[in-house]
Structures are given as structure tokens and as C-alpha cells.
Tab-separated table of C-alpha atoms in Angstrom:
chain	number	residue	atom	x	y	z
P	1	UNK	CA	30.340	-7.367	151.442
P	2	UNK	CA	32.459	-5.324	149.594
P	3	UNK	CA	31.029	-2.868	147.092
P	4	UNK	CA	32.491	-1.817	143.288
P	5	UNK	CA	33.119	1.967	143.439
P	6	UNK	CA	30.721	4.753	142.967
P	7	UNK	CA	31.620	5.404	139.951
P	8	UNK	CA	31.465	1.792	138.429
P	9	UNK	CA	28.297	1.771	139.956
P	10	UNK	CA	27.333	4.574	137.789
P	11	UNK	CA	28.642	2.932	134.751
P	12	UNK	CA	26.717	-0.671	136.174
P	13	UNK	CA	23.674	1.925	136.025
P	14	UNK	CA	24.281	3.362	132.272
P	15	UNK	CA	24.624	-0.516	131.275
P	16	UNK	CA	21.841	-2.309	132.972
P	17	UNK	CA	19.026	0.658	132.843
P	18	UNK	CA	20.682	1.850	129.145
P	19	UNK	CA	23.122	0.856	126.904
P	20	UNK	CA	25.950	1.862	128.135
P	21	UNK	CA	27.402	5.432	129.195
P	22	UNK	CA	27.715	8.058	126.641
P	23	UNK	CA	30.650	10.464	126.861
P	24	UNK	CA	30.681	12.333	130.430
P	25	UNK	CA	28.060	10.102	131.611
P	26	UNK	CA	30.192	9.080	134.214
P	27	UNK	CA	31.075	11.968	135.893
P	28	UNK	CA	27.925	12.303	136.926
P	29	UNK	CA	26.669	10.972	140.621
P	30	UNK	CA	24.658	7.330	140.699
P	31	UNK	CA	21.730	9.597	142.039
P	32	UNK	CA	21.820	11.823	139.082
P	33	UNK	CA	22.377	9.552	136.892
P	34	UNK	CA	18.901	7.446	138.310
P	35	UNK	CA	17.000	10.709	138.008
P	36	UNK	CA	17.813	11.054	134.057
P	37	UNK	CA	17.290	7.317	133.332
P	38	UNK	CA	14.114	6.786	135.255
P	39	UNK	CA	12.857	9.975	136.077
P	40	UNK	CA	9.418	11.397	134.655
P	41	UNK	CA	11.471	13.559	132.001
P	42	UNK	CA	10.739	12.239	128.288
P	43	UNK	CA	13.436	10.648	126.059
P	44	UNK	CA	13.929	13.798	123.971
P	45	UNK	CA	17.160	12.156	122.086
P	46	UNK	CA	15.290	9.132	121.052
P	47	UNK	CA	11.887	10.694	120.319
P	48	UNK	CA	13.691	12.752	117.524
P	49	UNK	CA	14.248	10.041	115.848
P	50	UNK	CA	10.352	9.566	114.355
P	51	UNK	CA	9.137	5.932	113.195
P	52	UNK	CA	9.529	4.844	109.962
P	53	UNK	CA	6.983	5.328	107.041
P	54	UNK	CA	5.924	3.411	104.727
P	55	UNK	CA	5.340	0.070	106.438
P	56	UNK	CA	2.274	-0.809	104.122
P	57	UNK	CA	1.432	-4.440	105.359
P	58	UNK	CA	0.840	-6.809	102.534
P	59	UNK	CA	-2.087	-8.213	101.307
P	60	UNK	CA	-3.668	-11.016	103.340
P	61	UNK	CA	-5.609	-14.243	102.402
P	62	UNK	CA	-6.156	-14.875	98.876
P	63	UNK	CA	-4.784	-11.589	97.942
P	64	UNK	CA	-1.086	-12.648	99.260
P	65	UNK	CA	1.083	-12.829	96.070
P	66	UNK	CA	3.008	-15.728	98.663
P	67	UNK	CA	-0.413	-17.842	98.202
P	68	UNK	CA	-0.062	-17.384	94.426
P	69	UNK	CA	2.238	-19.641	91.931
P	70	UNK	CA	3.666	-16.642	90.182
P	71	UNK	CA	7.374	-17.357	91.482
P	72	UNK	CA	8.235	-13.240	90.344
P	73	UNK	CA	5.308	-12.021	92.562
P	74	UNK	CA	6.418	-14.209	95.350
P	75	UNK	CA	9.936	-12.758	95.435
P	76	UNK	CA	8.989	-9.063	94.819
P	77	UNK	CA	6.890	-9.834	98.284
P	78	UNK	CA	9.528	-11.332	99.957
P	79	UNK	CA	11.871	-8.618	99.142
P	80	UNK	CA	9.249	-5.888	99.902
P	81	UNK	CA	8.990	-7.681	103.587
P	82	UNK	CA	12.244	-7.793	104.263
P	83	UNK	CA	13.218	-3.813	103.079
P	84	UNK	CA	10.724	-3.040	105.624
P	85	UNK	CA	11.943	-5.050	108.577
P	86	UNK	CA	15.272	-3.492	107.487
P	87	UNK	CA	14.038	-0.044	107.991
P	88	UNK	CA	12.460	-0.974	111.005
P	89	UNK	CA	15.805	-2.618	112.823
P	90	UNK	CA	17.547	0.095	112.059
P	91	UNK	CA	15.105	2.708	113.441
P	92	UNK	CA	14.993	1.252	116.309
P	93	UNK	CA	18.696	0.647	117.150
P	94	UNK	CA	19.416	4.400	116.487
P	95	UNK	CA	16.893	4.811	119.279
P	96	UNK	CA	18.994	2.150	121.200
P	97	UNK	CA	22.114	4.679	120.635
P	98	UNK	CA	20.489	7.980	120.838
P	99	UNK	CA	18.106	6.988	123.698
P	100	UNK	CA	18.947	8.678	127.297
P	101	UNK	CA	16.639	7.680	129.877
P	102	UNK	CA	15.455	3.893	130.718
P	103	UNK	CA	12.414	3.781	128.607
P	104	UNK	CA	14.414	2.041	125.412
P	105	UNK	CA	16.205	-0.425	127.509
P	106	UNK	CA	13.187	-1.274	128.738
P	107	UNK	CA	11.063	-1.565	125.972
P	108	UNK	CA	13.859	-3.900	124.627
P	109	UNK	CA	13.628	-6.016	127.519
P	110	UNK	CA	9.788	-6.206	127.092
P	111	UNK	CA	10.328	-7.456	123.690
P	112	UNK	CA	12.570	-10.434	124.920
P	113	UNK	CA	9.839	-10.742	127.461
P	114	UNK	CA	6.990	-10.569	125.246
P	115	UNK	CA	8.868	-12.115	122.442
P	116	UNK	CA	7.295	-11.957	118.977
P	117	UNK	CA	9.049	-12.451	115.427
P	118	UNK	CA	8.618	-10.944	112.569
P	119	UNK	CA	9.753	-14.400	110.824
P	120	UNK	CA	6.190	-15.595	111.447
P	121	UNK	CA	4.900	-12.281	111.917
P	122	UNK	CA	6.020	-11.491	108.621
P	123	UNK	CA	4.429	-7.231	109.008
P	124	UNK	CA	6.731	-4.250	109.974
P	125	UNK	CA	3.727	-2.368	110.406
P	126	UNK	CA	2.481	-5.057	113.114
P	127	UNK	CA	5.486	-5.213	114.747
P	128	UNK	CA	5.964	-1.530	115.121
P	129	UNK	CA	2.635	-1.257	116.754
P	130	UNK	CA	3.836	-3.759	119.362
P	131	UNK	CA	7.071	-2.082	119.418
P	132	UNK	CA	5.092	1.324	120.229
P	133	UNK	CA	2.856	-0.001	122.903
P	134	UNK	CA	5.754	-1.493	124.803
P	135	UNK	CA	7.725	1.737	124.773
P	136	UNK	CA	4.660	3.539	125.924
P	137	UNK	CA	4.249	1.020	128.837
P	138	UNK	CA	8.091	0.386	129.913
P	139	UNK	CA	8.231	1.892	133.032
P	140	UNK	CA	4.797	2.231	133.644
P	141	UNK	CA	2.167	-0.232	135.271
P	142	UNK	CA	3.088	-3.953	134.035
P	143	UNK	CA	-0.716	-4.688	134.543
P	144	UNK	CA	-1.344	-1.868	131.540
P	145	UNK	CA	1.451	-3.582	129.354
P	146	UNK	CA	0.253	-6.914	129.944
P	147	UNK	CA	-3.578	-6.094	128.899
P	148	UNK	CA	-2.179	-4.614	125.737
P	149	UNK	CA	-0.226	-7.799	124.939
P	150	UNK	CA	-2.836	-10.080	124.881
P	151	UNK	CA	-4.616	-8.823	122.243
P	152	UNK	CA	-1.688	-7.296	120.640
P	153	UNK	CA	-2.212	-7.958	116.468
P	154	UNK	CA	1.340	-8.968	115.972
P	155	UNK	CA	1.113	-11.351	119.150
P	156	UNK	CA	-2.339	-12.880	118.204
P	157	UNK	CA	-0.325	-13.805	114.511
P	158	UNK	CA	2.472	-15.181	116.237
P	159	UNK	CA	0.829	-17.380	118.618
P	160	UNK	CA	-2.120	-18.321	116.115
P	161	UNK	CA	-4.902	-16.222	118.044
P	162	UNK	CA	-6.496	-15.555	114.991
P	163	UNK	CA	-7.791	-19.306	115.028
P	164	UNK	CA	-8.613	-19.360	118.095
P	165	UNK	CA	-12.437	-19.154	117.958
P	166	UNK	CA	-16.094	-20.551	119.402
P	167	UNK	CA	-15.617	-24.558	118.752
P	168	UNK	CA	-12.632	-24.831	118.061
P	169	UNK	CA	-9.979	-22.889	120.623
P	170	UNK	CA	-6.528	-22.872	119.889
P	171	UNK	CA	-4.606	-22.622	123.424
P	172	UNK	CA	-0.913	-21.401	122.028
P	173	UNK	CA	-1.657	-17.637	123.154
P	174	UNK	CA	-3.236	-18.646	126.183
P	175	UNK	CA	-0.510	-21.130	127.517
P	176	UNK	CA	2.205	-19.116	126.621
P	177	UNK	CA	0.237	-16.193	128.427
P	178	UNK	CA	0.386	-18.097	131.900
P	179	UNK	CA	4.028	-19.903	131.316
P	180	UNK	CA	6.026	-16.868	130.212
P	181	UNK	CA	4.472	-13.817	130.524
P	182	UNK	CA	2.647	-13.671	133.695
P	183	UNK	CA	3.144	-16.558	136.125
P	184	UNK	CA	5.336	-18.927	135.163
P	185	UNK	CA	5.586	-22.941	135.453
P	186	UNK	CA	3.859	-24.246	138.456
P	187	UNK	CA	1.434	-21.784	138.898
P	188	UNK	CA	-1.516	-22.968	136.205
P	189	UNK	CA	-3.185	-26.055	135.854
P	190	UNK	CA	-3.746	-27.602	132.102
P	191	UNK	CA	-7.826	-26.869	132.846
P	192	UNK	CA	-6.681	-23.026	133.091
P	193	UNK	CA	-5.029	-23.323	129.747
P	194	UNK	CA	-8.021	-24.543	127.833
P	195	UNK	CA	-10.370	-22.292	129.513
P	196	UNK	CA	-8.032	-19.516	129.112
P	197	UNK	CA	-8.058	-20.347	125.318
P	198	UNK	CA	-12.273	-20.119	125.486
P	199	UNK	CA	-11.551	-16.444	126.701
P	200	UNK	CA	-9.312	-15.309	124.036
P	201	UNK	CA	-11.908	-16.403	121.098
P	202	UNK	CA	-12.992	-14.038	118.681
P	203	UNK	CA	-10.345	-12.187	117.846
P	204	UNK	CA	-9.429	-12.010	114.214
P	205	UNK	CA	-6.654	-10.786	111.802
P	206	UNK	CA	-8.601	-8.548	109.017
P	207	UNK	CA	-7.700	-9.071	105.452
P	208	UNK	CA	-7.253	-5.722	105.088
P	209	UNK	CA	-3.866	-5.544	106.860
P	210	UNK	CA	-5.478	-3.431	109.707
P	211	UNK	CA	-5.117	-5.686	112.296
P	212	UNK	CA	-6.379	-7.526	114.987
P	213	UNK	CA	-10.188	-7.008	115.540
P	214	UNK	CA	-12.859	-8.267	117.652
P	215	UNK	CA	-15.788	-10.210	116.160
P	216	UNK	CA	-18.310	-11.381	118.931
P	217	UNK	CA	-20.258	-13.992	117.109
P	218	UNK	CA	-16.586	-15.776	117.056
P	219	UNK	CA	-16.402	-15.512	120.855
P	220	UNK	CA	-17.393	-18.204	123.052
P	221	UNK	CA	-19.353	-16.781	125.892
P	222	UNK	CA	-20.378	-19.386	128.174
P	223	UNK	CA	-19.274	-19.424	131.444
P	224	UNK	CA	-15.502	-20.408	132.084
P	225	UNK	CA	-13.770	-21.478	135.202
P	226	UNK	CA	-9.977	-20.898	135.704
P	227	UNK	CA	-7.602	-19.849	138.453
P	228	UNK	CA	-9.954	-20.304	140.828
P	229	UNK	CA	-12.777	-18.122	139.394
P	230	UNK	CA	-15.550	-18.443	137.553
P	231	UNK	CA	-17.255	-16.207	135.217
P	232	UNK	CA	-18.447	-15.238	131.537
P	233	UNK	CA	-14.402	-13.993	130.737
P	234	UNK	CA	-13.301	-12.475	128.032
P	235	UNK	CA	-9.354	-11.221	126.830
P	236	UNK	CA	-9.356	-8.797	129.456
P	237	UNK	CA	-10.707	-10.796	131.927
P	238	UNK	CA	-8.602	-13.531	130.953
P	239	UNK	CA	-5.438	-10.959	131.796
P	240	UNK	CA	-6.651	-9.499	134.872
P	241	UNK	CA	-6.991	-13.167	136.596
P	242	UNK	CA	-3.579	-13.999	135.562
P	243	UNK	CA	-2.355	-10.506	137.118
P	244	UNK	CA	-4.354	-10.968	140.124
P	245	UNK	CA	-2.612	-14.512	141.119
P	246	UNK	CA	-0.122	-13.674	143.968
P	247	UNK	CA	2.885	-15.698	142.003
P	248	UNK	CA	2.516	-12.981	139.339
P	249	UNK	CA	4.400	-10.485	141.465
P	250	UNK	CA	7.076	-12.601	142.117
P	251	UNK	CA	7.806	-13.929	138.450
P	252	UNK	CA	7.630	-10.178	136.872
P	253	UNK	CA	10.381	-9.188	140.053
P	254	UNK	CA	12.578	-12.600	139.109
P	255	UNK	CA	12.294	-11.582	135.029
P	256	UNK	CA	13.554	-8.474	135.640
P	257	UNK	CA	16.044	-9.167	138.483
P	258	UNK	CA	17.702	-11.690	136.281
P	259	UNK	CA	18.107	-9.983	133.127
P	260	UNK	CA	18.949	-6.227	135.091
P	261	UNK	CA	20.686	-7.047	138.372
P	262	UNK	CA	22.178	-10.324	139.141
P	263	UNK	CA	21.890	-14.199	138.023
P	264	UNK	CA	21.797	-14.983	141.596
P	265	UNK	CA	17.719	-14.630	142.692
P	266	UNK	CA	17.034	-12.384	145.579
P	267	UNK	CA	16.294	-13.896	148.912
P	268	UNK	CA	12.908	-13.525	150.713
P	269	UNK	CA	13.703	-10.163	152.306
P	270	UNK	CA	14.715	-8.892	149.047
P	271	UNK	CA	11.693	-10.220	147.507
P	272	UNK	CA	9.502	-8.556	150.275
P	273	UNK	CA	10.639	-4.962	149.713
P	274	UNK	CA	10.500	-5.242	145.811
P	275	UNK	CA	7.127	-6.142	146.395
P	276	UNK	CA	6.467	-3.466	148.275
P	277	UNK	CA	7.927	-0.829	145.911
P	278	UNK	CA	6.480	-2.833	142.868
P	279	UNK	CA	2.800	-1.941	144.993
P	280	UNK	CA	-0.760	-2.641	143.605
P	281	UNK	CA	-0.318	-0.759	140.854
P	282	UNK	CA	2.654	-3.093	139.986
P	283	UNK	CA	4.721	0.258	138.569
P	284	UNK	CA	7.455	-1.041	137.007
P	285	UNK	CA	9.553	2.451	137.570
P	286	UNK	CA	9.032	2.242	141.333
P	287	UNK	CA	10.511	-1.282	140.997
P	288	UNK	CA	13.504	-0.559	138.848
P	289	UNK	CA	14.483	2.038	141.257
P	290	UNK	CA	14.055	-0.041	144.361
P	291	UNK	CA	16.482	-2.854	142.420
P	292	UNK	CA	19.384	-0.741	141.904
P	293	UNK	CA	18.894	0.565	145.445
P	294	UNK	CA	19.383	-2.982	146.971
P	295	UNK	CA	23.072	-4.125	147.785
P	296	UNK	CA	23.584	-6.863	144.944
P	297	UNK	CA	23.157	-3.708	142.637
P	298	UNK	CA	26.789	-3.130	144.006
P	299	UNK	CA	28.095	-6.036	144.629
P	300	UNK	CA	31.182	-6.926	141.990
P	301	UNK	CA	29.501	-10.763	141.911
P	302	UNK	CA	26.424	-9.461	139.978
P	303	UNK	CA	28.192	-9.075	136.962
P	304	UNK	CA	25.750	-9.764	133.567
P	305	UNK	CA	27.312	-11.074	130.141
P	306	UNK	CA	25.960	-8.196	127.509
P	307	UNK	CA	23.292	-9.438	125.158
P	308	UNK	CA	24.753	-8.873	121.443
P	309	UNK	CA	22.265	-5.794	120.727
P	310	UNK	CA	23.225	-4.106	123.885
P	311	UNK	CA	27.171	-4.867	123.133
P	312	UNK	CA	26.877	-3.258	119.916
P	313	UNK	CA	24.428	-0.090	120.699
P	314	UNK	CA	26.865	0.583	123.572
P	315	UNK	CA	29.822	0.544	121.215
P	316	UNK	CA	27.654	2.320	118.480
P	317	UNK	CA	26.916	4.774	121.052
P	318	UNK	CA	30.529	5.016	122.151
P	319	UNK	CA	32.130	5.629	118.960
P	320	UNK	CA	29.259	8.324	118.327
P	321	UNK	CA	27.918	6.345	115.126
P	322	UNK	CA	24.382	6.365	114.229
P	323	UNK	CA	23.203	3.040	112.483
P	324	UNK	CA	20.724	5.053	110.226
P	325	UNK	CA	23.483	7.476	108.422
P	326	UNK	CA	25.644	4.566	107.636
P	327	UNK	CA	25.839	3.711	103.777
P	328	UNK	CA	23.590	1.021	103.146
P	329	UNK	CA	26.499	-1.632	102.652
P	330	UNK	CA	27.221	-0.807	106.187
P	331	UNK	CA	24.213	-1.242	107.484
P	332	UNK	CA	23.949	-4.597	105.859
P	333	UNK	CA	27.139	-5.838	107.555
P	334	UNK	CA	25.754	-4.288	110.594
P	335	UNK	CA	22.391	-6.340	110.531
P	336	UNK	CA	24.508	-9.344	109.557
P	337	UNK	CA	26.990	-9.556	112.707
P	338	UNK	CA	24.112	-9.323	114.933
P	339	UNK	CA	22.545	-11.999	113.281
P	340	UNK	CA	25.860	-13.774	113.070
P	341	UNK	CA	25.777	-13.377	117.174
P	342	UNK	CA	22.677	-15.091	117.169
P	343	UNK	CA	20.343	-11.379	118.198
P	344	UNK	CA	18.640	-9.347	115.578
P	345	UNK	CA	15.779	-7.082	116.829
P	346	UNK	CA	12.228	-8.349	115.581
P	347	UNK	CA	13.584	-11.929	115.155
P	348	UNK	CA	13.572	-13.498	118.671
P	349	UNK	CA	14.717	-17.312	118.053
P	350	UNK	CA	11.075	-18.595	119.626
P	351	UNK	CA	8.145	-17.399	122.403
P	352	UNK	CA	10.842	-17.931	125.257
P	353	UNK	CA	12.859	-15.196	123.681
P	354	UNK	CA	16.627	-14.843	123.896
P	355	UNK	CA	19.073	-16.701	126.341
P	356	UNK	CA	21.667	-14.978	128.857
P	357	UNK	CA	24.527	-14.964	130.372
P	358	UNK	CA	27.762	-17.228	129.348
P	359	UNK	CA	25.633	-18.526	125.904
P	360	UNK	CA	26.527	-15.430	124.164
P	361	UNK	CA	30.618	-15.988	124.989
P	362	UNK	CA	30.842	-18.897	121.997
P	363	UNK	CA	34.065	-19.144	119.928
P	364	UNK	CA	31.959	-18.518	116.828
P	365	UNK	CA	30.264	-15.531	118.126
P	366	UNK	CA	33.621	-14.152	120.071
P	367	UNK	CA	34.723	-14.014	116.184
P	368	UNK	CA	31.806	-12.225	114.800
P	369	UNK	CA	31.733	-10.046	117.457
P	370	UNK	CA	35.813	-9.256	116.530
P	371	UNK	CA	34.483	-8.628	113.004
P	372	UNK	CA	31.886	-6.239	113.933
P	373	UNK	CA	33.966	-4.601	116.137
P	374	UNK	CA	36.648	-3.712	113.392
P	375	UNK	CA	33.927	-2.721	110.843
P	376	UNK	CA	32.085	-0.407	113.027
P	377	UNK	CA	35.363	1.309	114.590
P	378	UNK	CA	36.789	1.597	110.720
P	379	UNK	CA	33.791	3.719	110.032
P	380	UNK	CA	34.197	5.841	113.112
P	381	UNK	CA	36.057	9.020	113.943
P	382	UNK	CA	38.162	8.492	117.495
P	383	UNK	CA	40.566	11.661	117.873
P	384	UNK	CA	40.564	11.101	121.651
P	385	UNK	CA	42.447	7.779	121.261
P	386	UNK	CA	44.555	8.608	118.063
P	387	UNK	CA	45.677	11.895	119.888
P	388	UNK	CA	46.406	9.858	123.693
P	389	UNK	CA	49.461	9.254	124.766
P	390	UNK	CA	48.348	6.692	126.833
P	391	UNK	CA	46.075	5.298	124.115
P	392	UNK	CA	45.492	1.595	126.065
P	393	UNK	CA	43.783	4.392	129.017
P	394	UNK	CA	42.028	6.358	126.751
P	395	UNK	CA	40.237	3.896	124.966
P	396	UNK	CA	39.237	2.633	128.260
P	397	UNK	CA	37.675	6.101	129.029
P	398	UNK	CA	35.911	5.843	125.480
P	399	UNK	CA	34.454	2.956	126.389
P	400	UNK	CA	33.557	3.387	129.666
P	401	UNK	CA	35.572	0.392	131.271
P	402	UNK	CA	36.191	0.790	134.898
P	403	UNK	CA	39.665	-0.703	134.330
P	404	UNK	CA	41.814	-3.086	132.561
P	405	UNK	CA	43.041	-5.976	134.006
P	406	UNK	CA	46.606	-6.884	133.753
P	407	UNK	CA	46.398	-9.369	131.064
P	408	UNK	CA	43.581	-7.262	128.884
P	409	UNK	CA	46.362	-3.838	129.501
P	410	UNK	CA	49.813	-6.016	128.085
P	411	UNK	CA	47.670	-7.650	125.051
P	412	UNK	CA	46.211	-4.312	124.214
P	413	UNK	CA	49.756	-2.407	124.748
P	414	UNK	CA	50.826	-4.209	121.618
P	415	UNK	CA	48.629	-2.899	119.263
P	416	UNK	CA	49.698	0.216	117.785
P	417	UNK	CA	46.621	0.945	115.566
P	418	UNK	CA	44.179	3.321	117.604
P	419	UNK	CA	41.177	1.644	115.529
P	420	UNK	CA	42.416	-1.972	115.638
P	421	UNK	CA	43.266	-1.822	119.327
P	422	UNK	CA	39.656	0.045	120.148
P	423	UNK	CA	38.161	-3.269	118.291
P	424	UNK	CA	40.320	-5.393	120.658
P	425	UNK	CA	39.079	-3.418	123.463
P	426	UNK	CA	35.525	-3.860	122.833
P	427	UNK	CA	35.842	-7.774	122.753
P	428	UNK	CA	37.684	-7.936	125.784
P	429	UNK	CA	35.888	-8.927	128.970
P	430	UNK	CA	35.880	-6.397	130.341
P	431	UNK	CA	33.483	-4.315	128.100
P	432	UNK	CA	31.507	-7.597	127.186
P	433	UNK	CA	30.702	-8.546	130.425
P	434	UNK	CA	29.119	-5.800	132.440
P	435	UNK	CA	30.957	-5.884	135.707
């Protein structure tokens, strides 16, 4: 099998475990890049951007202005929630652009895996709490993350967990936890879902907005039988049973592989090696280290289409724009562009998360991508392109593109304006696809 070059492998590392290379990143070797991305050192650049304040949760229940007939109060509540979500989204985009380790990229991955949308949660503080939990465990033990997510406030709200109580179980969270988060279709029975819902009873959302709390009087303390075990299981026990299933390891490995390495599933021998790396502790950092050491990671065929957020964060990084420092009008255009391409942080379309691959290469998404690229580059200073004799080569260096095809090179050569050239280059296949 032929392999991509060492430089291309370094660029691929930056694409897959980060949000694209920053200036100078492609001069480092593969091993040094891997140590930066997956090493134990904290991400100081991202950590320098503290989470937003003032995300006071709106009143709940009968105190909720939305529940009243006062039209003005309802509009004010909607506007306040939108402003808080906007602040949260821009902050996370800032972190993506600034990040220097794989922590932020994996936080983004887990957001899509444990997909939760603020469309229904309607509480930026709860979404931030989930985001911080996913960041804390992003490169750690999957079991710790999965245990935290089953009682996460935003997740409970998103999947109707607050409606799940003794005598009237709601199966939404139990079903999605088994199907989409830990095991996958075909590795559980309907009785496991029903019994699992009983395990998750007792968790409620307080009207004071403080989040999920456990009320024992609403918990079904009777014996449950699921996934081959019988006992008085609670939420922690339910999660533990799911994680203990042999299918869980293969499910998590496949999900990470599909998003970060290749759309072609790994063969049995590869899965065996990755399972060993994952280990009994389900260590995500060790698993990723093993994944990028596989031959498939350097296979030219292991190309992946960048999701809109990954593409935008990479472009922002390349042209050195921090979203939080843009004027409010420019931030609005950035978020509108992401929404137009079909992907906005904290707004996955369903509990199944966002699609992957060629689904992002639609004509409408392409038009929006070009418009957003033109808008972003217009805000940037790009002296390395403007002052270059060979501007087409310079823009490849700026964006971290390995090389242009002759067709793309010819198309770009006819563009005289450096900023228009950069915007068009950012929409070329060589940049939209992580080859």
C-alpha cells in the first residue's frame, strides 16, 4: 500500500485530532505533533479563554414567562435565551480556533456522539455544564464520560429523563443510551430498554434551575433484569451494565475510527490491536494513539470530508481570526453561515448527531461555504499571500494544503485579488476534504 508523505501525515494529524494546522505546525515531525496533540500537557491556549458568565438559567415551571400569555414577556425570554446561546457558541468557537491539543477536537466529537440540542434544552448554563464535562473526560476513560452523561442535566432534559419516574417510566434516555451512546443496534433487547428506564427513574429537574437532582421517592427500587443481570440497579448500575457488554468496546472504537481515521471500517486484526490499546480502563488517549499508528491513517484512500464547523474553525485559525473579537454584526454572519451549512454547535439536528462524508458537499452548502469564506477572509490580514510572487503557492501554505491539483491550480491562477483567491482556495476540494 502506498502512503501519504510525512508532511501530509502531519497535516492529517492536525486535521483529525485538531482543527487544522496553525502557522509553523507542518514543520514539526509526526511524533512531535502527536506528543503535542495527545500528550499530558494541558491546552494553555484554549484554557486562557474562560467560559462565559451570566448564563443564568431562565425560571422553570409556572414561573416561566413562556408559560404566560404575556406576549412581551415571552419575546423577552426567547431573546435572552438566544443571547446566552450565542455567547456560549462564540466562546466555544474561540476555543476551537485557539486549541493546541486534541482535547477540544475530542470535546467536539463527544458533543456529536452524546448529541444534545439547546433547541429543546433551552438553557445555555446546562449546555455549558455538559460541554465542560465532555471536555474534562474528552481524552480520559470513556466509562467516566458515559457515567456522567447518563445523569447530565442537559441530557436528561433533552431526552425527557425528568418525566421518568416510578410507575410511569419514560424510555427515551434508556433507549438512546443503549442504541447511540454505548452499544449500537442489535446488542440489546426491548426488555433491556424497559428495565433500563426503571433504573433511570428518580432524576428530576428543579424549578430553581440548579439542574438535575435525585429524588429517591420517585425511584423504582424494585429488582430489574437487563443485559443478563438481575439486581436493584440505579442509573450508575445501568451505565455500568451497558459498558460491561463486549459490544461496547467495538462500538466506541468504530465511532471514533469512522470520524477520525477512515470511512472504511477496520478489519478484525486492527480491531484486536485497538481493543488492546483501549484496555480495561477504556482509555481514549491510548486508543487514539494506536489509531493514528495504524497503516490506514496514512492510506491515501482514508480521506474525510470536513464537517462545516471543522472547516470554519480551520479557516479562522489559518487567517488568525478570533470569533469573539469580531464585531457583533460579523459574528452574526459567521453563525448564520454555519447554520446555512447545516451545522451549528449546541444545535445537532437529532440525538443521532450530525451526518458525515459527502452529505456536506451539497450545492447549497457549497454556495454558503463560499459566501462565509469571502466574509471571513475580508476581515483578515493575509500579508503572506498579498506579498507573495506565487500567490497560489502562498495560499496553499497559509491553509496547510499539501498540493493543488492542476485543475485547481489553473482555476486559482486566474484570480488576482489575494483575499478572493484565499476564499476560493478555502472552498477547493483540497481544503474542504482532509485528504
